[in-house]
Amino acid sequence: MRTDVPHTRLRRHRTGSAVIATAALVLTGLGTAVHADAASSTRVTWAATPCATPKKAGELACNSLRVTGGTTAFQKARGITPKAADAATPSGYGPSDLQSAYGLTSAAASNGSGQTIAIVDAYNDPNAEADLAKYRSYYGLPACTTANGCFKKVSQTGSTTSLPSSDAGWSEEISLDLDMVSAIAPNAKILLVEAKSATMANLGKAVNEAVTLGAKFVSNSYGGSESSSDTSYDSSYFNHPGVAITVSAGDGGYGAEYPAASRYVTSVGGTALSKSSTTRGWTESVWNTSSTEGTGSGCSSYDAKPSWQTDTGCTKRMISDVSAVADPATGVSVYDSYGVTAGWYTFGGTSASAPIIAAVYALAGTPGSSDYPAKYPYAHTSALNDVTSGSNGSCSTSYFCTAGSGYDGPTGWGTPEGVTAFTS
């Protein structure tokens, strides 16, 4: 049984001087979370990455958290004792763990060749390719470099030379995204599109550029409060038939974020993932640390309900569609070196789950040219791991915030069990 210890965390908003003024609180450690496991008295601590607090009004936030201490689920399962903050060795789940958990071992080995998965983030990570090489080499994955045509980094205009200013916080996010795509779909090509800032306009232009450059799978690990402008953003940036666009549901607990609320995307919630004695070998529950931290979910205030979404409690777009691991205490291994001690870190947040799902789509094959792939899981619900326990807050309509059999907001229809649910 897990006992969550409340802590201070800022809810992220697209605008508002209060968020900017309090950014220093997160950076000085007041945003640190503590996760206590009563069964083993093991405590895992983490903090939001710097990009989780917008630097300027109008910017969106990344949805990632980095473990700062304790012993993670990965370490406990293997009897590893060094603290997770030790950057010398991995302390989070690696490719074989994630592939096993989601029934993807065979597909990861044989599928994905020729597909391009795009990662959209803000600002530049100057060490992106080198850090990616460290991750892939350590885990025995095929090299993915500019030289061999597997990796490409461009700006939101498609330039390979005129890139945005570098940012250490967003570099952590970029490393997480690149490594999760590699873990799930090691044979796929990776396109990193860096927006010049974290505004919706610039990130949206980066999404459009990713599609222009041929990506059929586009992962987005950022978000902010909904606004009346969202429907126009939908048509300007996310209405791309034939492209699987995934968006993280948010890390602030119950409540809707945009662009996860876009009717054209696959919104991805977050779970806690642990080894178990079940036939599957793994168990999952809703990721929830406190009333202000956990996977996002909820009923959109602005976006229309897509035709394939049939829950009756929400008349507009409901978040989420599917989910994957996001709890930092059961987090994933990432290699990062820009602005931090070069080495291995464990990350969580729905910034981990969104690229995982984008990569699963890539393993499943090219979407139909006129399809919105967000509908695919709704046609194959039996091919998902139904997450039935946990909640991410309080809500008046139970399934908006509480897991149960079938569809629920925090985890959608569930997590991948192979690729069937992500095909037409």
Coordinates of C-alpha atoms in Angstrom, one line a residue:
M1 CA 0.0 0.0 0.0
R2 CA 1.3 3.5 -0.8
T3 CA 0.9 6.5 1.4
D4 CA 1.3 9.8 -0.4
V5 CA 2.7 12.8 1.4
P6 CA 1.2 16.1 0.4
H7 CA 3.7 18.7 -0.8
T8 CA 3.8 22.1 -2.5
R9 CA 3.4 22.1 -6.2
L10 CA 2.4 24.9 -8.5
R11 CA -0.6 24.3 -10.9
R12 CA 0.6 25.4 -14.3
H13 CA -1.3 27.9 -16.3
R14 CA -0.8 29.3 -19.8
T15 CA -0.8 32.8 -18.6
G16 CA -0.6 34.6 -15.3
S17 CA 2.2 36.5 -13.5
A18 CA 1.7 34.4 -10.3
V19 CA 3.2 31.4 -11.9
I20 CA 6.2 33.3 -13.1
A21 CA 6.7 35.1 -9.8
T22 CA 6.8 31.8 -7.9
A23 CA 9.1 30.0 -10.2
A24 CA 11.9 30.4 -7.8
L25 CA 10.0 28.4 -5.2
V26 CA 10.2 25.3 -7.3
L27 CA 13.8 25.8 -8.3
T28 CA 14.8 26.1 -4.6
G29 CA 13.2 22.8 -3.7
L30 CA 9.7 23.8 -2.5
G31 CA 8.2 21.9 -5.3
T32 CA 9.8 18.6 -4.2
A33 CA 7.5 15.6 -3.7
V34 CA 7.9 12.7 -1.3
H35 CA 6.5 9.3 -2.1
A36 CA 6.5 6.9 0.8
D37 CA 6.1 3.1 0.4
A38 CA 4.7 1.8 3.6
A39 CA 5.6 -1.8 2.8
S40 CA 9.3 -1.1 2.7
S41 CA 9.7 2.3 4.3
T42 CA 11.4 3.4 1.2
R43 CA 11.0 7.1 0.3
V44 CA 11.4 8.4 -3.2
T45 CA 11.7 12.2 -3.7
W46 CA 11.4 14.2 -6.9
A47 CA 11.0 17.7 -8.2
A48 CA 9.4 19.2 -11.2
T49 CA 11.9 19.9 -14.0
P50 CA 12.6 23.6 -14.5
C51 CA 10.5 23.7 -17.7
A52 CA 7.5 22.7 -15.6
T53 CA 7.3 26.4 -14.6
P54 CA 6.9 28.7 -17.5
K55 CA 9.5 31.4 -17.8
K56 CA 7.2 34.0 -19.3
A57 CA 3.5 34.8 -19.4
G58 CA 1.9 32.9 -22.3
E59 CA 4.3 30.0 -22.2
L60 CA 3.2 26.4 -21.7
A61 CA 4.8 24.0 -19.2
C62 CA 6.5 20.6 -19.8
N63 CA 5.0 17.7 -17.9
S64 CA 8.1 16.0 -16.4
L65 CA 9.5 15.4 -12.9
R66 CA 13.0 14.2 -12.0
V67 CA 13.7 11.9 -9.1
T68 CA 16.1 13.4 -6.5
G69 CA 16.5 10.6 -4.0
G70 CA 15.3 7.3 -2.5
T71 CA 15.0 3.9 -4.1
T72 CA 12.7 3.5 -7.1
A73 CA 10.5 0.6 -8.1
F74 CA 13.1 -0.5 -10.7
Q75 CA 15.8 -0.6 -8.0
K76 CA 13.7 -2.4 -5.5
A77 CA 12.7 -5.1 -8.0
R78 CA 16.4 -5.8 -8.6
G79 CA 17.7 -5.3 -5.1
I80 CA 19.8 -2.3 -6.1
T81 CA 20.7 -0.2 -3.1
P82 CA 22.3 3.1 -4.4
K83 CA 20.1 6.1 -4.2
A84 CA 18.3 7.1 -7.3
A85 CA 20.0 10.5 -7.2
D86 CA 23.3 8.8 -8.1
A87 CA 23.8 9.6 -11.8
A88 CA 26.4 6.9 -12.3
T89 CA 23.9 4.1 -13.1
P90 CA 20.3 3.8 -14.3
S91 CA 17.7 3.8 -11.5
G92 CA 14.6 3.7 -13.7
Y93 CA 12.9 1.3 -16.1
G94 CA 14.7 0.7 -19.3
P95 CA 13.6 -0.5 -22.7
S96 CA 13.2 -4.2 -21.8
D97 CA 11.1 -3.3 -18.8
L98 CA 8.8 -1.1 -20.8
Q99 CA 8.5 -3.5 -23.7
S100 CA 7.7 -6.3 -21.3
A101 CA 5.1 -4.3 -19.3
Y102 CA 3.2 -3.3 -22.5
G103 CA 3.5 -6.6 -24.5
L104 CA 5.8 -5.0 -27.1
T105 CA 8.9 -7.1 -27.0
S106 CA 8.3 -8.8 -30.3
A107 CA 6.9 -5.7 -32.1
A108 CA 9.8 -3.5 -30.9
A109 CA 12.3 -5.9 -32.4
S110 CA 10.6 -6.3 -35.8
N111 CA 8.4 -3.2 -36.4
G112 CA 9.0 0.5 -36.8
S113 CA 11.6 0.5 -39.6
G114 CA 10.9 3.3 -42.0
Q115 CA 8.6 5.2 -39.7
T116 CA 9.4 8.7 -38.4
I117 CA 8.4 9.7 -34.9
A118 CA 8.6 13.5 -34.2
I119 CA 9.2 15.0 -30.8
V120 CA 8.0 18.6 -30.4
D121 CA 9.5 20.6 -27.6
A122 CA 10.6 24.2 -26.9
Y123 CA 14.1 25.6 -27.0
N124 CA 17.3 23.8 -28.0
D125 CA 19.1 20.9 -26.4
P126 CA 22.6 21.1 -27.8
N127 CA 23.5 17.7 -26.4
A128 CA 20.4 15.9 -27.7
E129 CA 22.1 13.6 -30.2
A130 CA 25.1 12.8 -28.0
D131 CA 22.8 12.0 -25.0
L132 CA 20.6 9.9 -27.2
A133 CA 23.7 7.9 -28.3
K134 CA 24.6 7.2 -24.7
Y135 CA 21.1 5.9 -23.9
R136 CA 20.9 3.7 -27.0
S137 CA 24.4 2.4 -26.7
Y138 CA 24.0 1.4 -23.0
Y139 CA 20.8 -0.5 -23.8
G140 CA 22.1 -2.1 -26.9
L141 CA 19.7 -0.3 -29.3
P142 CA 20.7 0.5 -32.9
A143 CA 22.6 3.7 -33.4
C144 CA 20.4 6.7 -34.3
T145 CA 22.5 9.5 -35.6
T146 CA 22.4 12.3 -38.1
A147 CA 25.1 10.6 -40.1
N148 CA 23.1 7.4 -40.6
G149 CA 19.9 9.2 -41.3
C150 CA 18.0 8.1 -38.3
F151 CA 18.1 11.3 -36.2
K152 CA 17.3 14.8 -37.3
K153 CA 17.0 18.0 -35.3
V154 CA 15.3 21.1 -36.8
S155 CA 13.8 24.4 -35.7
Q156 CA 10.1 25.1 -36.1
T157 CA 10.9 26.4 -39.6
G158 CA 12.7 23.3 -40.5
S159 CA 16.2 24.8 -40.3
T160 CA 19.0 22.5 -39.2
T161 CA 21.4 25.4 -38.5
S162 CA 19.3 28.3 -37.1
L163 CA 18.1 26.7 -33.9
P164 CA 16.4 28.2 -30.8
S165 CA 18.3 29.3 -27.8
S166 CA 19.5 26.5 -25.5
D167 CA 17.6 25.8 -22.3
A168 CA 18.7 23.3 -19.6
G169 CA 15.2 22.6 -18.3
W170 CA 13.7 21.8 -21.7
S171 CA 16.8 19.8 -22.5
E172 CA 15.8 17.4 -19.7
E173 CA 12.4 17.1 -21.3
I174 CA 13.9 16.5 -24.7
S175 CA 16.2 13.7 -23.3
L176 CA 13.2 12.1 -21.7
D177 CA 11.1 12.2 -24.9
L178 CA 13.9 10.9 -27.1
D179 CA 14.8 8.1 -24.8
M180 CA 11.1 6.9 -24.4
V181 CA 10.6 6.8 -28.2
S182 CA 13.9 4.8 -28.5
A183 CA 12.8 2.4 -25.7
I184 CA 9.6 1.5 -27.5
A185 CA 10.4 1.8 -31.2
P186 CA 14.2 1.4 -31.5
N187 CA 14.0 0.8 -35.3
A188 CA 12.1 4.0 -36.1
K189 CA 13.6 7.3 -37.2
I190 CA 13.4 10.3 -34.8
L191 CA 12.7 13.9 -35.8
L192 CA 13.2 16.5 -33.0
V193 CA 11.5 19.8 -33.8
E194 CA 12.4 22.6 -31.4
A195 CA 10.1 25.6 -31.1
K196 CA 11.7 29.0 -30.5
S197 CA 9.7 29.4 -27.3
A198 CA 7.0 27.5 -25.3
T199 CA 4.0 29.5 -26.5
M200 CA 1.2 27.6 -28.2
A201 CA 1.8 29.5 -31.4
N202 CA 5.4 28.4 -31.7
L203 CA 4.9 24.9 -30.4
G204 CA 1.9 24.6 -32.8
K205 CA 4.1 25.7 -35.7
A206 CA 6.6 23.0 -34.7
V207 CA 3.8 20.4 -34.9
N208 CA 2.9 21.6 -38.4
E209 CA 6.6 21.5 -39.4
A210 CA 6.9 17.9 -38.1
V211 CA 3.9 16.9 -40.3
T212 CA 5.3 18.8 -43.3
L213 CA 8.6 16.9 -42.9
G214 CA 6.7 13.6 -43.1
A215 CA 6.2 12.4 -39.5
K216 CA 3.1 10.3 -39.1
F217 CA 3.6 10.2 -35.3
V218 CA 4.1 13.4 -33.3
S219 CA 4.6 13.5 -29.5
N220 CA 3.8 16.5 -27.4
S221 CA 4.7 16.6 -23.6
Y222 CA 3.5 20.0 -22.6
G223 CA 0.3 21.8 -21.7
G224 CA -1.5 24.7 -19.9
S225 CA -4.9 25.9 -18.8
E226 CA -7.7 25.7 -21.3
S227 CA -8.9 28.9 -23.0
S228 CA -11.5 30.1 -25.5
S229 CA -8.8 30.1 -28.1
D230 CA -8.4 26.3 -28.1
T231 CA -10.8 25.6 -30.8
S232 CA -8.8 27.9 -33.2
Y233 CA -5.6 26.2 -32.1
D234 CA -7.2 22.9 -33.0
S235 CA -7.8 23.9 -36.6
S236 CA -4.4 25.7 -36.9
Y237 CA -2.1 23.2 -35.4
F238 CA -3.6 19.8 -34.6
N239 CA -6.1 18.9 -37.4
H240 CA -3.8 16.5 -39.2
P241 CA -5.7 13.4 -40.6
G242 CA -3.5 10.4 -41.0
V243 CA -1.1 11.5 -38.2
A244 CA -1.1 10.1 -34.7
I245 CA -0.6 13.1 -32.4
T246 CA -0.1 12.3 -28.7
V247 CA -0.3 14.8 -25.9
S248 CA 0.4 14.4 -22.2
A249 CA -2.6 14.9 -19.9
G250 CA -0.7 17.0 -17.4
D251 CA 0.9 16.5 -14.0
G252 CA -1.3 18.7 -11.8
G253 CA -3.9 16.1 -10.8
Y254 CA -7.6 16.2 -11.7
G255 CA -8.3 19.0 -14.2
A256 CA -8.3 19.5 -18.0
E257 CA -5.3 20.8 -19.9
Y258 CA -4.8 21.9 -23.5
P259 CA -3.6 20.6 -26.0
A260 CA -4.6 17.3 -24.3
A261 CA -8.1 18.5 -24.7
S262 CA -7.9 18.8 -28.5
R263 CA -10.4 16.7 -30.2
Y264 CA -7.8 15.7 -32.8
V265 CA -5.1 14.2 -30.5
T266 CA -4.7 11.1 -28.4
S267 CA -4.6 12.4 -24.8
V268 CA -2.4 10.3 -22.6
G269 CA -2.8 9.8 -18.9
G270 CA -0.4 8.4 -16.4
T271 CA -0.1 5.3 -14.2
A272 CA 2.1 3.9 -11.5
L273 CA 3.8 0.7 -12.9
S274 CA 5.2 -2.1 -10.7
K275 CA 6.3 -5.7 -11.1
S276 CA 3.8 -8.2 -9.8
S277 CA 3.1 -12.0 -9.6
T278 CA 0.2 -11.7 -12.1
T279 CA 0.2 -13.5 -15.4
R280 CA 1.1 -10.2 -17.0
G281 CA 3.9 -9.7 -14.6
W282 CA 3.1 -6.1 -14.0
T283 CA 0.4 -4.1 -12.3
E284 CA -0.8 -0.5 -12.7
S285 CA -2.9 2.1 -10.9
V286 CA -3.7 5.7 -11.4
W287 CA -0.7 7.9 -10.8
N288 CA -1.5 10.2 -7.9
T289 CA 0.8 11.8 -5.4
S290 CA -1.4 14.4 -3.8
S291 CA -4.4 16.7 -4.6
T292 CA -2.1 18.9 -6.7
E293 CA 0.1 16.2 -8.4
G294 CA -0.8 13.2 -10.5
T295 CA -2.1 12.5 -13.9
G296 CA -4.5 15.1 -15.4
S297 CA -8.0 14.2 -16.5
G298 CA -11.3 15.9 -16.9
C299 CA -14.1 17.2 -19.2
S300 CA -13.0 20.0 -21.5
S301 CA -14.8 23.4 -21.2
Y302 CA -14.3 24.3 -24.9
D303 CA -13.4 21.4 -27.2
A304 CA -16.2 19.4 -28.8
K305 CA -16.5 15.7 -28.2
P306 CA -15.1 13.6 -31.0
S307 CA -17.6 11.1 -32.5
W308 CA -15.8 8.0 -31.2
Q309 CA -15.9 9.1 -27.6
T310 CA -19.1 7.9 -26.1
D311 CA -19.0 8.4 -22.4
T312 CA -22.2 10.2 -21.2
G313 CA -21.1 12.3 -18.3
C314 CA -19.1 14.8 -20.3
T315 CA -20.8 16.5 -23.2
K316 CA -17.5 17.8 -24.6
R317 CA -14.0 16.3 -25.1
M318 CA -13.0 14.0 -22.2
I319 CA -9.4 13.5 -21.1
S320 CA -7.8 10.9 -21.4
D321 CA -7.9 8.3 -24.2
V322 CA -5.2 5.9 -23.0
S323 CA -2.3 5.9 -20.6
A324 CA 1.2 4.6 -19.7
V325 CA 3.7 4.9 -16.8
A326 CA 4.1 8.4 -15.3
D327 CA 4.7 8.0 -11.6
P328 CA 8.2 9.2 -10.8
A329 CA 8.5 6.5 -8.1
T330 CA 8.0 3.9 -10.8
G331 CA 9.8 6.1 -13.3
V332 CA 11.9 5.6 -16.4
S333 CA 15.7 5.8 -17.0
V334 CA 17.0 8.8 -19.0
Y335 CA 20.5 10.0 -19.9
D336 CA 21.0 13.7 -19.8
S337 CA 24.0 16.0 -19.7
Y338 CA 23.1 19.6 -20.5
G339 CA 22.9 21.8 -17.4
V340 CA 23.2 18.8 -15.0
T341 CA 25.8 16.3 -14.0
A342 CA 26.1 14.1 -17.1
G343 CA 24.6 10.7 -16.3
W344 CA 21.5 8.7 -15.6
Y345 CA 18.3 10.1 -14.1
T346 CA 14.9 8.8 -13.4
F347 CA 11.9 10.7 -14.7
G348 CA 8.2 10.6 -14.4
G349 CA 5.2 12.7 -15.4
T350 CA 2.9 12.4 -18.3
S351 CA 5.8 13.6 -20.4
A352 CA 7.0 10.0 -20.2
S353 CA 3.6 8.5 -21.2
A354 CA 3.0 10.6 -24.3
P355 CA 6.1 9.6 -26.3
I356 CA 5.7 6.0 -25.2
I357 CA 2.2 6.0 -26.8
A358 CA 3.5 7.8 -29.9
A359 CA 6.1 5.1 -30.3
V360 CA 3.4 2.3 -29.9
Y361 CA 1.5 3.9 -32.7
A362 CA 4.6 3.8 -34.8
L363 CA 5.0 0.1 -34.1
A364 CA 1.4 -0.5 -35.1
G365 CA 1.9 1.0 -38.6
T366 CA 1.0 4.0 -40.7
P367 CA -2.4 5.4 -39.9
G368 CA -5.1 5.6 -42.5
S369 CA -4.7 8.8 -44.6
S370 CA -8.0 10.2 -43.5
D371 CA -8.1 8.8 -40.0
Y372 CA -7.7 10.5 -36.6
P373 CA -5.8 7.7 -34.9
A374 CA -7.2 8.8 -31.5
K375 CA -10.2 6.7 -32.4
Y376 CA -8.3 3.5 -32.8
P377 CA -8.2 2.5 -29.1
Y378 CA -11.9 2.9 -28.8
A379 CA -12.4 0.2 -31.4
H380 CA -10.1 -2.2 -29.7
T381 CA -10.7 -1.8 -26.0
S382 CA -10.1 -5.5 -25.2
A383 CA -6.5 -5.1 -26.5
L384 CA -5.6 -2.7 -23.6
N385 CA -4.7 -3.3 -20.0
D386 CA -7.7 -1.9 -18.1
V387 CA -6.5 0.1 -15.1
T388 CA -9.2 -0.2 -12.4
S389 CA -7.7 1.3 -9.2
G390 CA -6.8 4.7 -8.0
S391 CA -7.9 8.3 -8.5
N392 CA -6.3 11.7 -9.2
G393 CA -8.4 13.9 -7.1
S394 CA -12.0 14.8 -6.2
C395 CA -14.8 15.2 -8.8
S396 CA -18.6 15.3 -8.9
T397 CA -18.7 12.6 -11.7
S398 CA -16.8 9.6 -10.4
Y399 CA -15.2 8.4 -13.7
F400 CA -13.8 11.8 -14.4
C401 CA -11.2 11.3 -11.6
T402 CA -11.5 7.7 -10.5
A403 CA -10.4 4.5 -12.3
G404 CA -12.8 1.7 -12.8
S405 CA -13.7 -1.1 -15.1
G406 CA -13.8 0.2 -18.7
Y407 CA -13.3 3.8 -19.5
D408 CA -12.2 6.4 -17.0
G409 CA -10.6 9.9 -17.2
P410 CA -7.3 9.3 -15.5
T411 CA -6.3 6.2 -17.6
G412 CA -8.7 6.3 -20.6
W413 CA -9.3 2.8 -21.8
G414 CA -6.1 1.6 -20.3
T415 CA -2.4 0.9 -21.3
P416 CA -1.0 -0.9 -24.3
E417 CA -1.0 -4.7 -24.5
G418 CA 0.7 -5.1 -27.8
V419 CA -0.1 -2.9 -30.8
T420 CA -3.6 -4.0 -31.8
A421 CA -5.4 -1.1 -30.0
F422 CA -3.3 1.4 -32.0
T423 CA -4.3 0.1 -35.5
S424 CA -7.2 1.0 -37.7

